[in-house]
PDB file of C-alpha atoms and ligand atoms in Angstrom:
ATOM      1  CA  MET A  30    -180.451 -26.152   9.120  1.00 83.00           C
ATOM      2  CA  GLU A  31    -177.758 -27.101   6.625  1.00 91.00           C
ATOM      3  CA  LYS A  32    -174.168 -27.034   7.877  1.00 93.00           C
ATOM      4  CA  VAL A  33    -172.008 -24.387   6.223  1.00 95.00           C
ATOM      5  CA  LEU A  34    -169.385 -26.819   4.964  1.00 96.00           C
ATOM      6  CA  SER A  35    -171.750 -29.423   3.555  1.00 97.00           C
ATOM      7  CA  ASN A  36    -173.839 -29.910   0.446  1.00 98.00           C
ATOM      8  CA  PRO A  37    -176.482 -32.619   0.964  1.00 98.00           C
ATOM      9  CA  LEU A  38    -177.739 -32.172  -2.608  1.00 98.00           C
ATOM     10  CA  LYS A  39    -174.329 -32.871  -4.123  1.00 98.00           C
ATOM     11  CA  ASP A  40    -173.854 -35.842  -1.784  1.00 98.00           C
ATOM     12  CA  ALA A  41    -177.236 -37.319  -2.713  1.00 98.00           C
ATOM     13  CA  LEU A  42    -176.562 -36.913  -6.432  1.00 98.00           C
ATOM     14  CA  LYS A  43    -173.212 -38.672  -6.026  1.00 98.00           C
ATOM     15  CA  ARG A  44    -175.110 -41.560  -4.451  1.00 98.00           C
ATOM     16  CA  GLY A  45    -177.447 -41.621  -7.473  1.00 98.00           C
ATOM     17  CA  LYS A  46    -180.497 -40.476  -5.523  1.00 98.00           C
ATOM     18  CA  PRO A  47    -183.054 -38.430  -7.544  1.00 98.00           C
ATOM     19  CA  GLN A  48    -183.505 -34.905  -6.234  1.00 98.00           C
ATOM     20  CA  TYR A  49    -186.851 -33.192  -6.811  1.00 98.00           C
ATOM     21  CA  GLY A  50    -186.915 -29.437  -7.009  1.00 98.00           C
ATOM     22  CA  CYS A  51    -189.246 -26.478  -7.215  1.00 98.00           C
ATOM     23  CA  TRP A  52    -188.564 -23.361  -9.266  1.00 98.00           C
ATOM     24  CA  LEU A  53    -189.174 -20.122  -7.408  1.00 98.00           C
ATOM     25  CA  ASN A  54    -189.848 -16.902  -9.279  1.00 98.00           C
ATOM     26  CA  SER A  55    -192.032 -15.142  -6.727  1.00 97.00           C
ATOM     27  CA  THR A  56    -188.978 -13.356  -5.237  1.00 97.00           C
ATOM     28  CA  THR A  57    -190.320 -12.959  -1.714  1.00 97.00           C
ATOM     29  CA  PRO A  58    -189.021 -14.474   1.541  1.00 98.00           C
ATOM     30  CA  MET A  59    -192.491 -15.552   2.632  1.00 98.00           C
ATOM     31  CA  MET A  60    -193.116 -17.547  -0.563  1.00 98.00           C
ATOM     32  CA  ALA A  61    -189.644 -19.096  -0.256  1.00 98.00           C
ATOM     33  CA  GLU A  62    -190.344 -20.149   3.316  1.00 98.00           C
ATOM     34  CA  ILE A  63    -193.730 -21.617   2.379  1.00 98.00           C
ATOM     35  CA  ALA A  64    -192.042 -23.662  -0.368  1.00 98.00           C
ATOM     36  CA  ALA A  65    -189.420 -24.806   2.123  1.00 98.00           C
ATOM     37  CA  THR A  66    -192.145 -26.341   4.314  1.00 98.00           C
ATOM     38  CA  CYS A  67    -193.197 -28.723   1.505  1.00 98.00           C
ATOM     39  CA  GLY A  68    -190.260 -31.119   1.516  1.00 98.00           C
ATOM     40  CA  TYR A  69    -188.635 -30.491  -1.873  1.00 98.00           C
ATOM     41  CA  ASP A  70    -184.999 -31.596  -2.040  1.00 98.00           C
ATOM     42  CA  TRP A  71    -184.061 -28.264  -3.591  1.00 98.00           C
ATOM     43  CA  LEU A  72    -185.526 -24.851  -4.259  1.00 98.00           C
ATOM     44  CA  LEU A  73    -184.239 -22.738  -7.107  1.00 98.00           C
ATOM     45  CA  TYR A  74    -184.096 -18.962  -6.734  1.00 98.00           C
ATOM     46  CA  ASP A  75    -184.225 -17.651 -10.264  1.00 98.00           C
ATOM     47  CA  GLY A  76    -181.929 -14.725 -10.935  1.00 98.00           C
ATOM     48  CA  GLU A  77    -182.183 -15.175 -14.700  1.00 98.00           C
ATOM     49  CA  HIS A  78    -185.910 -14.965 -15.365  1.00 96.00           C
ATOM     50  CA  GLY A  79    -187.402 -13.559 -12.172  1.00 89.00           C
ATOM     51  CA  PRO A  80    -187.331  -9.943 -10.996  1.00 96.00           C
ATOM     52  CA  ASN A  81    -184.803 -10.868  -8.312  1.00 98.00           C
ATOM     53  CA  ASP A  82    -181.935  -8.700  -7.215  1.00 97.00           C
ATOM     54  CA  THR A  83    -179.088  -9.366  -4.784  1.00 96.00           C
ATOM     55  CA  GLN A  84    -181.187  -8.348  -1.783  1.00 98.00           C
ATOM     56  CA  SER A  85    -184.203 -10.478  -2.684  1.00 98.00           C
ATOM     57  CA  LEU A  86    -181.996 -13.531  -3.288  1.00 98.00           C
ATOM     58  CA  PHE A  87    -180.294 -12.943   0.045  1.00 98.00           C
ATOM     59  CA  HIS A  88    -183.506 -12.578   2.025  1.00 98.00           C
ATOM     60  CA  GLN A  89    -185.119 -15.648   0.464  1.00 98.00           C
ATOM     61  CA  LEU A  90    -182.023 -17.678   1.291  1.00 98.00           C
ATOM     62  CA  GLN A  91    -182.257 -16.545   4.915  1.00 98.00           C
ATOM     63  CA  ALA A  92    -186.011 -17.159   5.157  1.00 98.00           C
ATOM     64  CA  ALA A  93    -185.811 -20.740   3.945  1.00 98.00           C
ATOM     65  CA  ASP A  94    -182.775 -21.679   6.005  1.00 95.00           C
ATOM     66  CA  GLY A  95    -183.707 -23.955   8.882  1.00 93.00           C
ATOM     67  CA  TYR A  96    -185.669 -26.318   6.595  1.00 97.00           C
ATOM     68  CA  ASN A  97    -184.286 -29.222   4.595  1.00 96.00           C
ATOM     69  CA  SER A  98    -184.594 -27.922   1.034  1.00 98.00           C
ATOM     70  CA  HIS A  99    -181.186 -27.118  -0.436  1.00 98.00           C
ATOM     71  CA  ALA A 100    -180.901 -23.636  -1.950  1.00 98.00           C
ATOM     72  CA  VAL A 101    -179.894 -23.361  -5.608  1.00 98.00           C
ATOM     73  CA  CYS A 102    -179.269 -19.993  -7.207  1.00 98.00           C
ATOM     74  CA  ARG A 103    -179.602 -19.493 -10.956  1.00 98.00           C
ATOM     75  CA  ILE A 104    -177.486 -16.491 -11.829  1.00 98.00           C
ATOM     76  CA  PRO A 105    -178.438 -14.248 -14.763  1.00 98.00           C
ATOM     77  CA  GLU A 106    -175.289 -14.870 -16.752  1.00 98.00           C
ATOM     78  CA  ASN A 107    -171.891 -16.525 -16.648  1.00 98.00           C
ATOM     79  CA  HIS A 108    -170.129 -13.556 -15.085  1.00 97.00           C
ATOM     80  CA  ASP A 109    -167.342 -13.699 -12.459  1.00 98.00           C
ATOM     81  CA  ALA A 110    -168.690 -10.912 -10.242  1.00 97.00           C
ATOM     82  CA  THR A 111    -172.128 -12.498  -9.945  1.00 98.00           C
ATOM     83  CA  PHE A 112    -170.718 -15.845  -8.787  1.00 98.00           C
ATOM     84  CA  LYS A 113    -168.750 -14.019  -6.120  1.00 97.00           C
ATOM     85  CA  LEU A 114    -171.817 -12.233  -4.769  1.00 97.00           C
ATOM     86  CA  VAL A 115    -174.038 -15.276  -4.471  1.00 98.00           C
ATOM     87  CA  LEU A 116    -171.300 -17.570  -3.156  1.00 98.00           C
ATOM     88  CA  ASP A 117    -170.452 -15.045  -0.449  1.00 98.00           C
ATOM     89  CA  MET A 118    -174.144 -14.950   0.505  1.00 98.00           C
ATOM     90  CA  GLY A 119    -173.955 -18.673   1.172  1.00 98.00           C
ATOM     91  CA  PHE A 120    -175.410 -20.283  -1.943  1.00 98.00           C
ATOM     92  CA  LYS A 121    -173.391 -23.433  -2.625  1.00 98.00           C
ATOM     93  CA  THR A 122    -175.124 -24.753  -5.712  1.00 98.00           C
ATOM     94  CA  ILE A 123    -175.066 -22.406  -8.667  1.00 99.00           C
ATOM     95  CA  MET A 124    -176.908 -22.887 -11.944  1.00 99.00           C
ATOM     96  CA  VAL A 125    -175.431 -21.103 -14.948  1.00 99.00           C
ATOM     97  CA  PRO A 126    -177.474 -20.471 -18.082  1.00 98.00           C
ATOM     98  CA  LEU A 127    -176.255 -21.040 -21.630  1.00 98.00           C
ATOM     99  CA  VAL A 128    -173.054 -22.998 -21.061  1.00 98.00           C
ATOM    100  CA  ASP A 129    -172.619 -23.639 -24.766  1.00 98.00           C
ATOM    101  CA  ASN A 130    -169.016 -24.764 -25.021  1.00 98.00           C
ATOM    102  CA  LYS A 131    -165.919 -25.843 -23.127  1.00 98.00           C
ATOM    103  CA  ALA A 132    -164.575 -22.294 -22.685  1.00 98.00           C
ATOM    104  CA  LYS A 133    -167.805 -21.186 -21.012  1.00 98.00           C
ATOM    105  CA  ALA A 134    -167.764 -24.234 -18.714  1.00 98.00           C
ATOM    106  CA  GLU A 135    -164.142 -23.536 -17.751  1.00 98.00           C
ATOM    107  CA  ALA A 136    -164.964 -19.879 -17.071  1.00 98.00           C
ATOM    108  CA  ALA A 137    -167.781 -20.900 -14.707  1.00 98.00           C
ATOM    109  CA  VAL A 138    -165.507 -23.316 -12.820  1.00 98.00           C
ATOM    110  CA  ARG A 139    -162.831 -20.607 -12.473  1.00 98.00           C
ATOM    111  CA  ALA A 140    -165.401 -18.143 -11.133  1.00 98.00           C
ATOM    112  CA  MET A 141    -166.393 -20.652  -8.438  1.00 98.00           C
ATOM    113  CA  THR A 142    -162.835 -21.415  -7.354  1.00 98.00           C
ATOM    114  CA  TYR A 143    -160.310 -19.462  -5.308  1.00 98.00           C
ATOM    115  CA  PRO A 144    -156.875 -18.681  -6.765  1.00 97.00           C
ATOM    116  CA  PRO A 145    -154.454 -20.013  -7.788  1.00 97.00           C
ATOM    117  CA  VAL A 146    -156.838 -22.319  -9.714  1.00 96.00           C
ATOM    118  CA  GLY A 147    -159.660 -19.830 -10.196  1.00 98.00           C
ATOM    119  CA  VAL A 148    -160.543 -16.167  -9.849  1.00 98.00           C
ATOM    120  CA  ARG A 149    -163.080 -16.011  -7.000  1.00 98.00           C
ATOM    121  CA  GLY A 150    -162.305 -12.929  -4.920  1.00 97.00           C
ATOM    122  CA  VAL A 151    -161.617 -13.473  -1.230  1.00 96.00           C
ATOM    123  CA  GLY A 152    -164.160 -11.660   0.925  1.00 93.00           C
ATOM    124  CA  ALA A 153    -166.421 -14.301   2.389  1.00 92.00           C
ATOM    125  CA  LEU A 154    -165.380 -13.374   5.920  1.00 93.00           C
ATOM    126  CA  VAL A 155    -167.736 -10.409   5.666  1.00 95.00           C
ATOM    127  CA  GLY A 156    -170.428 -12.615   4.139  1.00 96.00           C
ATOM    128  CA  ARG A 157    -173.105 -15.008   5.270  1.00 97.00           C
ATOM    129  CA  ALA A 158    -171.178 -17.897   3.656  1.00 98.00           C
ATOM    130  CA  THR A 159    -168.842 -17.930   6.669  1.00 98.00           C
ATOM    131  CA  ARG A 160    -171.602 -16.761   9.022  1.00 97.00           C
ATOM    132  CA  TRP A 161    -169.619 -13.572   9.196  1.00 97.00           C
ATOM    133  CA  ASN A 162    -166.244 -15.000  10.005  1.00 97.00           C
ATOM    134  CA  SER A 163    -167.486 -17.797  12.266  1.00 97.00           C
ATOM    135  CA  VAL A 164    -166.211 -20.669  10.120  1.00 96.00           C
ATOM    136  CA  ALA A 165    -162.491 -21.185  10.323  1.00 91.00           C
ATOM    137  CA  ASP A 166    -160.723 -22.403   7.201  1.00 94.00           C
ATOM    138  CA  TYR A 167    -163.721 -21.695   4.971  1.00 97.00           C
ATOM    139  CA  ALA A 168    -161.599 -20.814   1.948  1.00 96.00           C
ATOM    140  CA  ARG A 169    -159.546 -23.992   2.217  1.00 95.00           C
ATOM    141  CA  LYS A 170    -162.469 -26.348   2.833  1.00 96.00           C
ATOM    142  CA  VAL A 171    -165.392 -24.974   0.867  1.00 97.00           C
ATOM    143  CA  GLN A 172    -164.554 -26.165  -2.627  1.00 97.00           C
ATOM    144  CA  ASP A 173    -165.806 -29.739  -2.276  1.00 97.00           C
ATOM    145  CA  THR A 174    -169.145 -28.471  -1.023  1.00 98.00           C
ATOM    146  CA  LEU A 175    -169.785 -26.297  -4.085  1.00 98.00           C
ATOM    147  CA  CYS A 176    -171.847 -27.666  -6.953  1.00 98.00           C
ATOM    148  CA  LEU A 177    -171.910 -26.249 -10.471  1.00 98.00           C
ATOM    149  CA  VAL A 178    -174.960 -26.879 -12.606  1.00 99.00           C
ATOM    150  CA  ALA A 179    -174.267 -26.019 -16.243  1.00 99.00           C
ATOM    151  CA  GLN A 180    -177.295 -25.441 -18.421  1.00 99.00           C
ATOM    152  CA  ILE A 181    -177.382 -27.267 -21.735  1.00 98.00           C
ATOM    153  CA  GLU A 182    -179.975 -25.371 -23.673  1.00 98.00           C
ATOM    154  CA  THR A 183    -178.842 -24.691 -27.211  1.00 98.00           C
ATOM    155  CA  VAL A 184    -178.029 -26.772 -30.251  1.00 98.00           C
ATOM    156  CA  GLU A 185    -174.443 -25.567 -29.849  1.00 98.00           C
ATOM    157  CA  ALA A 186    -174.270 -26.952 -26.299  1.00 98.00           C
ATOM    158  CA  VAL A 187    -175.727 -30.289 -27.406  1.00 98.00           C
ATOM    159  CA  ASN A 188    -173.124 -30.473 -30.162  1.00 98.00           C
ATOM    160  CA  ASN A 189    -170.375 -29.659 -27.621  1.00 98.00           C
ATOM    161  CA  LEU A 190    -171.690 -31.982 -24.927  1.00 98.00           C
ATOM    162  CA  ASP A 191    -168.606 -34.216 -24.691  1.00 98.00           C
ATOM    163  CA  GLU A 192    -166.240 -31.242 -24.349  1.00 98.00           C
ATOM    164  CA  ILE A 193    -168.391 -29.571 -21.697  1.00 98.00           C
ATOM    165  CA  ALA A 194    -168.649 -32.844 -19.754  1.00 98.00           C
ATOM    166  CA  SER A 195    -164.857 -33.180 -19.823  1.00 98.00           C
ATOM    167  CA  VAL A 196    -164.412 -30.050 -17.679  1.00 98.00           C
ATOM    168  CA  PRO A 197    -163.608 -30.991 -14.053  1.00 97.00           C
ATOM    169  CA  GLY A 198    -165.833 -29.009 -11.707  1.00 98.00           C
ATOM    170  CA  VAL A 199    -168.975 -29.287 -13.831  1.00 98.00           C
ATOM    171  CA  ASP A 200    -171.143 -31.388 -11.531  1.00 98.00           C
ATOM    172  CA  VAL A 201    -174.543 -31.379 -13.217  1.00 98.00           C
ATOM    173  CA  MET A 202    -175.578 -30.803 -16.830  1.00 98.00           C
ATOM    174  CA  PHE A 203    -179.078 -29.394 -16.831  1.00 98.00           C
ATOM    175  CA  ILE A 204    -181.319 -29.144 -19.869  1.00 98.00           C
ATOM    176  CA  GLY A 205    -183.411 -26.008 -20.365  1.00 98.00           C
ATOM    177  CA  PRO A 206    -186.185 -27.252 -22.666  1.00 97.00           C
ATOM    178  CA  ALA A 207    -187.585 -23.804 -23.519  1.00 96.00           C
ATOM    179  CA  ASP A 208    -184.307 -22.349 -24.743  1.00 97.00           C
ATOM    180  CA  LEU A 209    -183.363 -25.630 -26.404  1.00 98.00           C
ATOM    181  CA  ALA A 210    -186.665 -25.749 -28.320  1.00 97.00           C
ATOM    182  CA  THR A 211    -186.197 -22.158 -29.406  1.00 98.00           C
ATOM    183  CA  SER A 212    -182.637 -22.767 -30.509  1.00 98.00           C
ATOM    184  CA  MET A 213    -183.950 -25.682 -32.617  1.00 98.00           C
ATOM    185  CA  GLY A 214    -186.377 -23.306 -34.324  1.00 98.00           C
ATOM    186  CA  PHE A 215    -189.521 -24.253 -32.337  1.00 97.00           C
ATOM    187  CA  TYR A 216    -190.135 -21.125 -30.316  1.00 94.00           C
ATOM    188  CA  GLY A 217    -190.494 -22.333 -26.703  1.00 85.00           C
ATOM    189  CA  ASP A 218    -192.472 -25.430 -27.727  1.00 91.00           C
ATOM    190  CA  PHE A 219    -190.757 -28.203 -25.877  1.00 89.00           C
ATOM    191  CA  ASN A 220    -193.577 -30.687 -26.437  1.00 91.00           C
ATOM    192  CA  ARG A 221    -192.644 -31.157 -30.095  1.00 95.00           C
ATOM    193  CA  PRO A 222    -191.406 -34.682 -30.843  1.00 97.00           C
ATOM    194  CA  GLU A 223    -188.085 -33.340 -32.188  1.00 97.00           C
ATOM    195  CA  VAL A 224    -187.420 -31.509 -28.911  1.00 97.00           C
ATOM    196  CA  LEU A 225    -188.473 -34.443 -26.730  1.00 97.00           C
ATOM    197  CA  GLU A 226    -186.149 -36.676 -28.742  1.00 98.00           C
ATOM    198  CA  ALA A 227    -183.313 -34.191 -28.228  1.00 98.00           C
ATOM    199  CA  ILE A 228    -183.997 -34.078 -24.468  1.00 98.00           C
ATOM    200  CA  GLU A 229    -184.050 -37.875 -24.239  1.00 98.00           C
ATOM    201  CA  SER A 230    -180.871 -38.423 -26.234  1.00 98.00           C
ATOM    202  CA  THR A 231    -179.045 -35.606 -24.418  1.00 98.00           C
ATOM    203  CA  ILE A 232    -179.931 -36.974 -20.977  1.00 98.00           C
ATOM    204  CA  LYS A 233    -178.777 -40.444 -22.023  1.00 98.00           C
ATOM    205  CA  ARG A 234    -175.509 -39.054 -23.419  1.00 98.00           C
ATOM    206  CA  ILE A 235    -174.839 -37.048 -20.226  1.00 98.00           C
ATOM    207  CA  VAL A 236    -175.315 -40.173 -18.118  1.00 98.00           C
ATOM    208  CA  LYS A 237    -172.975 -42.137 -20.424  1.00 98.00           C
ATOM    209  CA  LEU A 238    -170.389 -39.389 -20.050  1.00 98.00           C
ATOM    210  CA  GLY A 239    -170.456 -39.968 -16.305  1.00 97.00           C
ATOM    211  CA  LYS A 240    -172.129 -36.692 -15.321  1.00 98.00           C
ATOM    212  CA  VAL A 241    -175.347 -36.087 -13.443  1.00 98.00           C
ATOM    213  CA  ALA A 242    -178.183 -35.100 -15.802  1.00 98.00           C
ATOM    214  CA  GLY A 243    -180.963 -32.718 -14.911  1.00 98.00           C
ATOM    215  CA  ALA A 244    -183.833 -30.922 -16.583  1.00 98.00           C
ATOM    216  CA  PHE A 245    -186.453 -28.278 -16.060  1.00 97.00           C
ATOM    217  CA  THR A 246    -189.698 -30.183 -16.315  1.00 93.00           C
ATOM    218  CA  MET A 247    -193.295 -30.225 -15.359  1.00 84.00           C
ATOM    219  CA  GLY A 248    -196.014 -32.877 -15.554  1.00 85.00           C
ATOM    220  CA  ASP A 249    -195.367 -35.957 -17.678  1.00 89.00           C
ATOM    221  CA  LEU A 250    -191.941 -34.749 -18.785  1.00 93.00           C
ATOM    222  CA  SER A 251    -190.676 -34.984 -15.179  1.00 94.00           C
ATOM    223  CA  ARG A 252    -191.390 -38.712 -15.070  1.00 96.00           C
ATOM    224  CA  GLN A 253    -189.928 -39.261 -18.538  1.00 97.00           C
ATOM    225  CA  CYS A 254    -186.696 -37.433 -17.690  1.00 98.00           C
ATOM    226  CA  LEU A 255    -186.305 -39.521 -14.530  1.00 97.00           C
ATOM    227  CA  ASP A 256    -186.897 -42.679 -16.574  1.00 98.00           C
ATOM    228  CA  TRP A 257    -184.251 -41.537 -19.085  1.00 98.00           C
ATOM    229  CA  GLY A 258    -181.697 -41.240 -16.254  1.00 98.00           C
ATOM    230  CA  ALA A 259    -181.934 -37.648 -14.997  1.00 98.00           C
ATOM    231  CA  LEU A 260    -181.449 -37.230 -11.242  1.00 98.00           C
ATOM    232  CA  PHE A 261    -181.805 -33.470 -10.755  1.00 98.00           C
ATOM    233  CA  VAL A 262    -185.320 -32.648 -11.858  1.00 98.00           C
ATOM    234  CA  SER A 263    -187.564 -29.692 -11.176  1.00 97.00           C
ATOM    235  CA  VAL A 264    -191.141 -30.863 -10.847  1.00 97.00           C
ATOM    236  CA  ALA A 265    -192.959 -27.637  -9.977  1.00 97.00           C
ATOM    237  CA  SER A 266    -192.887 -23.885 -10.380  1.00 97.00           C
ATOM    238  CA  ASP A 267    -194.306 -21.685  -7.633  1.00 97.00           C
ATOM    239  CA  LEU A 268    -195.921 -19.182  -9.971  1.00 97.00           C
ATOM    240  CA  LEU A 269    -197.448 -21.724 -12.325  1.00 96.00           C
ATOM    241  CA  VAL A 270    -198.872 -23.726  -9.417  1.00 97.00           C
ATOM    242  CA  TYR A 271    -200.214 -20.510  -7.864  1.00 97.00           C
ATOM    243  CA  LYS A 272    -201.908 -19.384 -11.040  1.00 96.00           C
ATOM    244  CA  GLN A 273    -203.339 -22.812 -11.851  1.00 96.00           C
ATOM    245  CA  GLY A 274    -204.595 -23.267  -8.290  1.00 97.00           C
ATOM    246  CA  LEU A 275    -206.366 -19.912  -8.225  1.00 97.00           C
ATOM    247  CA  SER A 276    -207.914 -20.451 -11.671  1.00 96.00           C
ATOM    248  CA  ASP A 277    -209.118 -23.962 -10.831  1.00 96.00           C
ATOM    249  CA  ARG A 278    -210.673 -22.804  -7.566  1.00 97.00           C
ATOM    250  CA  LEU A 279    -212.686 -20.057  -9.235  1.00 97.00           C
ATOM    251  CA  ALA A 280    -213.686 -22.331 -12.126  1.00 97.00           C
ATOM    252  CA  ARG A 281    -215.594 -24.546  -9.676  1.00 97.00           C
ATOM    253  CA  PHE A 282    -217.961 -21.671  -9.008  1.00 97.00           C
ATOM    254  CA  ASN A 283    -217.736 -19.553 -12.143  1.00 96.00           C
ATOM    255  CA  PRO A 284    -216.456 -21.600 -15.077  1.00 93.00           C
ATOM    256  CA  LYS A 285    -216.993 -18.675 -17.449  1.00 94.00           C
ATOM    257  CA  ALA A 286    -214.681 -16.276 -15.592  1.00 93.00           C
ATOM    258  CA  LYS A 287    -211.821 -15.118 -17.743  1.00 87.00           C
ATOM    259  CA  VAL A 288    -209.697 -12.064 -18.374  1.00 90.00           C
ATOM    260  CA  GLU A 289    -209.254 -10.720 -21.890  1.00 91.00           C
ATOM    261  CA  TYR A 290    -205.776  -9.696 -23.024  1.00 93.00           C
TER     262      TYR A 290
HETATM  263  C1  3PY B 324    -185.282 -23.359 -20.142  1.00 72.77           C
HETATM  264  O1  3PY B 324    -186.250 -24.142 -20.270  1.00 72.77           O
HETATM  265  O2  3PY B 324    -184.711 -22.772 -21.061  1.00 72.77           O
HETATM  266  C2  3PY B 324    -184.758 -23.117 -18.815  1.00 72.77           C
HETATM  267  O3  3PY B 324    -183.750 -22.490 -18.667  1.00 72.77           O
HETATM  268  C3  3PY B 324    -185.536 -23.601 -17.641  1.00 72.77           C
HETATM  269  O4  3PY B 324    -186.155 -22.511 -17.043  1.00 72.77           O
HETATM  270 MG1   MG B 325    -183.220 -21.350 -20.289  1.00 72.77          MG
END
């Protein structure tokens, strides 16, 4: 079980240790707990592209507590009220989609920080983050244990990379290849050479700027991103592994089985 006022993922990244993650879109506590038994450094609960709501995020977080995989929450948008909800639940690492410029990065940092610096509302004493008022001094001590992962996934964000990296409180800059490819005009196709070149050069620039680089990857791209200097890399997706595993199993016995759409 992870201590309330600690963030082993952030600590490991500071030490330059690669952290391998799994993307979870299945939205159920049982699937989250199964994933937590596999030894990933982090599990991402996807509030942007999965049918998650506040309750499902909360119950997955509870189910997978007690294992060693750090919980990361991707929120649906860069919105103050959403940060507040998931931070009060006890998520400490928050991924924010579409951080395209400095103003959006600063807004995310403010949403994760208590006044007078930021705008996070004070209510964690009735939340799981403080184990319901069991952790004294939470508000004063929590900030260093929070980790902000800003998604770099548009041409605009790549163009504004230096400015975004200059914002204190942005801990990780994380490439979303699908949105980046689409923003470059190649609808979702992140295997195109132009997109792979953009991913490589962006990771290398992030590292040069002194920030931790990350990327959503699968298969060969995971290895390449690690070789290019990324430390925070997703290497699996629960739903894609599930579907592939079920299809492969059936194909051994009935290679012709398929469903028409
Ligand atoms: C993307 O590829 O756009 C992501 O955000 C990763 O899911
Ligand atoms: Mg994306």
